[in-house]
PDB file of C-alpha atoms in Angstrom:
ATOM      1  CA  ARG G   8     -36.151  -0.293  21.422  1.00 56.00           C
ATOM      2  CA  VAL G   9     -37.556  -0.930  17.979  1.00 56.00           C
ATOM      3  CA  TYR G  10     -40.689  -2.967  17.369  1.00 54.00           C
ATOM      4  CA  PHE G  11     -41.354  -4.812  14.121  1.00 55.00           C
ATOM      5  CA  PRO G  12     -45.155  -5.081  13.878  1.00 57.00           C
ATOM      6  CA  ALA G  13     -45.033  -7.398  10.840  1.00 56.00           C
ATOM      7  CA  HIS G  14     -43.871 -10.229  13.079  1.00 52.00           C
ATOM      8  CA  GLU G  15     -45.995 -11.991  15.672  1.00 51.00           C
ATOM      9  CA  PRO G  16     -45.173 -11.675  18.472  1.00 49.00           C
ATOM     10  CA  ALA G  17     -43.403  -8.355  18.083  1.00 47.00           C
ATOM     11  CA  VAL G  18     -39.624  -8.627  17.943  1.00 56.00           C
ATOM     12  CA  ILE G  19     -37.819  -6.228  20.249  1.00 60.00           C
ATOM     13  CA  VAL G  20     -34.369  -5.034  19.274  1.00 63.00           C
ATOM     14  CA  ASP G  21     -32.744  -4.131  22.547  1.00 73.00           C
ATOM     15  CA  ASN G  22     -29.470  -2.414  23.347  1.00 77.00           C
ATOM     16  CA  ALA G  23     -27.444  -5.640  23.328  1.00 79.00           C
ATOM     17  CA  LEU G  24     -28.513  -6.508  19.788  1.00 80.00           C
ATOM     18  CA  ARG G  25     -27.922  -2.903  18.699  1.00 80.00           C
ATOM     19  CA  ASP G  26     -24.402  -3.132  20.113  1.00 86.00           C
ATOM     20  CA  GLU G  27     -23.738  -6.406  18.280  1.00 88.00           C
ATOM     21  CA  LEU G  28     -24.931  -4.883  15.013  1.00 88.00           C
ATOM     22  CA  GLY G  29     -22.550  -2.008  15.672  1.00 91.00           C
ATOM     23  CA  ASP G  30     -19.704  -4.508  15.951  1.00 95.00           C
ATOM     24  CA  VAL G  31     -20.701  -6.094  12.631  1.00 95.00           C
ATOM     25  CA  LEU G  32     -20.846  -2.661  11.012  1.00 94.00           C
ATOM     26  CA  TRP G  33     -17.367  -1.859  12.342  1.00 96.00           C
ATOM     27  CA  TYR G  34     -15.974  -5.092  10.868  1.00 97.00           C
ATOM     28  CA  VAL G  35     -17.620  -4.429   7.498  1.00 96.00           C
ATOM     29  CA  ALA G  36     -16.336  -0.839   7.435  1.00 96.00           C
ATOM     30  CA  THR G  37     -12.823  -1.966   8.371  1.00 97.00           C
ATOM     31  CA  LEU G  38     -12.793  -4.671   5.698  1.00 97.00           C
ATOM     32  CA  ALA G  39     -14.147  -2.278   3.057  1.00 96.00           C
ATOM     33  CA  ASP G  40     -11.455   0.251   3.951  1.00 97.00           C
ATOM     34  CA  ALA G  41      -8.742  -2.408   3.746  1.00 98.00           C
ATOM     35  CA  LEU G  42     -10.018  -3.275   0.248  1.00 97.00           C
ATOM     36  CA  GLY G  43     -10.077   0.370  -0.812  1.00 98.00           C
ATOM     37  CA  LEU G  44     -13.869   0.554  -0.891  1.00 97.00           C
ATOM     38  CA  THR G  45     -16.292   2.973   0.731  1.00 95.00           C
ATOM     39  CA  LEU G  46     -19.458   1.818   2.435  1.00 93.00           C
ATOM     40  CA  ALA G  47     -21.377   3.774  -0.206  1.00 92.00           C
ATOM     41  CA  GLU G  48     -19.718   1.703  -2.952  1.00 94.00           C
ATOM     42  CA  VAL G  49     -20.525  -1.528  -1.131  1.00 93.00           C
ATOM     43  CA  ALA G  50     -24.155  -0.521  -0.570  1.00 89.00           C
ATOM     44  CA  THR G  51     -24.621   0.671  -4.162  1.00 89.00           C
ATOM     45  CA  ALA G  52     -23.193  -2.585  -5.529  1.00 92.00           C
ATOM     46  CA  ASN G  53     -25.482  -4.546  -3.200  1.00 87.00           C
ATOM     47  CA  VAL G  54     -28.561  -2.675  -4.446  1.00 83.00           C
ATOM     48  CA  ALA G  55     -27.544  -3.422  -8.055  1.00 86.00           C
ATOM     49  CA  LYS G  56     -27.018  -7.106  -7.213  1.00 88.00           C
ATOM     50  CA  LEU G  57     -30.411  -7.385  -5.509  1.00 84.00           C
ATOM     51  CA  ARG G  58     -32.163  -5.634  -8.397  1.00 83.00           C
ATOM     52  CA  ALA G  59     -30.525  -8.037 -10.861  1.00 87.00           C
ATOM     53  CA  ARG G  60     -31.436 -11.046  -8.719  1.00 85.00           C
ATOM     54  CA  HIS G  61     -35.001 -10.108  -7.770  1.00 80.00           C
ATOM     55  CA  GLY G  62     -36.076  -7.745 -10.543  1.00 79.00           C
ATOM     56  CA  GLN G  63     -39.383  -6.046  -9.854  1.00 68.00           C
ATOM     57  CA  ARG G  64     -39.786  -7.790  -6.497  1.00 73.00           C
ATOM     58  CA  TYR G  65     -36.850  -5.837  -5.065  1.00 73.00           C
ATOM     59  CA  ASN G  66     -37.769  -2.360  -3.911  1.00 69.00           C
ATOM     60  CA  ALA G  67     -34.894  -0.263  -2.565  1.00 61.00           C
ATOM     61  CA  GLY G  68     -37.472   2.239  -1.329  1.00 64.00           C
ATOM     62  CA  HIS G  69     -38.178  -0.138   1.546  1.00 60.00           C
ATOM     63  CA  TYR G  70     -34.687   0.498   2.844  1.00 56.00           C
ATOM     64  CA  GLN G  71     -34.133   3.823   4.519  1.00 48.00           C
ATOM     65  CA  GLY G  72     -31.114   5.742   3.291  1.00 49.00           C
ATOM     66  CA  VAL G  73     -30.758   4.068  -0.099  1.00 45.00           C
ATOM     67  CA  ILE G  74     -32.216   6.207  -2.851  1.00 47.00           C
ATOM     68  CA  ASN G  75     -31.604   5.663  -6.573  1.00 49.00           C
ATOM     69  CA  GLY G  76     -28.562   3.509  -5.900  1.00 49.00           C
ATOM     70  CA  LYS G  77     -26.952   6.215  -3.730  1.00 52.00           C
ATOM     71  CA  VAL G  78     -26.392   5.865  -0.020  1.00 50.00           C
ATOM     72  CA  GLU G  79     -27.377   8.919   1.937  1.00 47.00           C
ATOM     73  CA  ALA G  80     -26.140   9.579   5.444  1.00 40.00           C
TER      74      ALA G  80
END
């Protein structure tokens, strides 16, 4: 379980929600593959889009695994 202390009351992500997110990830990965894209390309493009949209307010450092526009496993 993961707790998000910024929310009151704390939100608990349980195994069922984790499993559903896994399904979403599988669909995204399958669609990206069908389009000839890697998940790294999709994530990098998303970071660029968010930086363009939000400017200084967007901080990729808040998102684990995304560093300098590169997705790290």
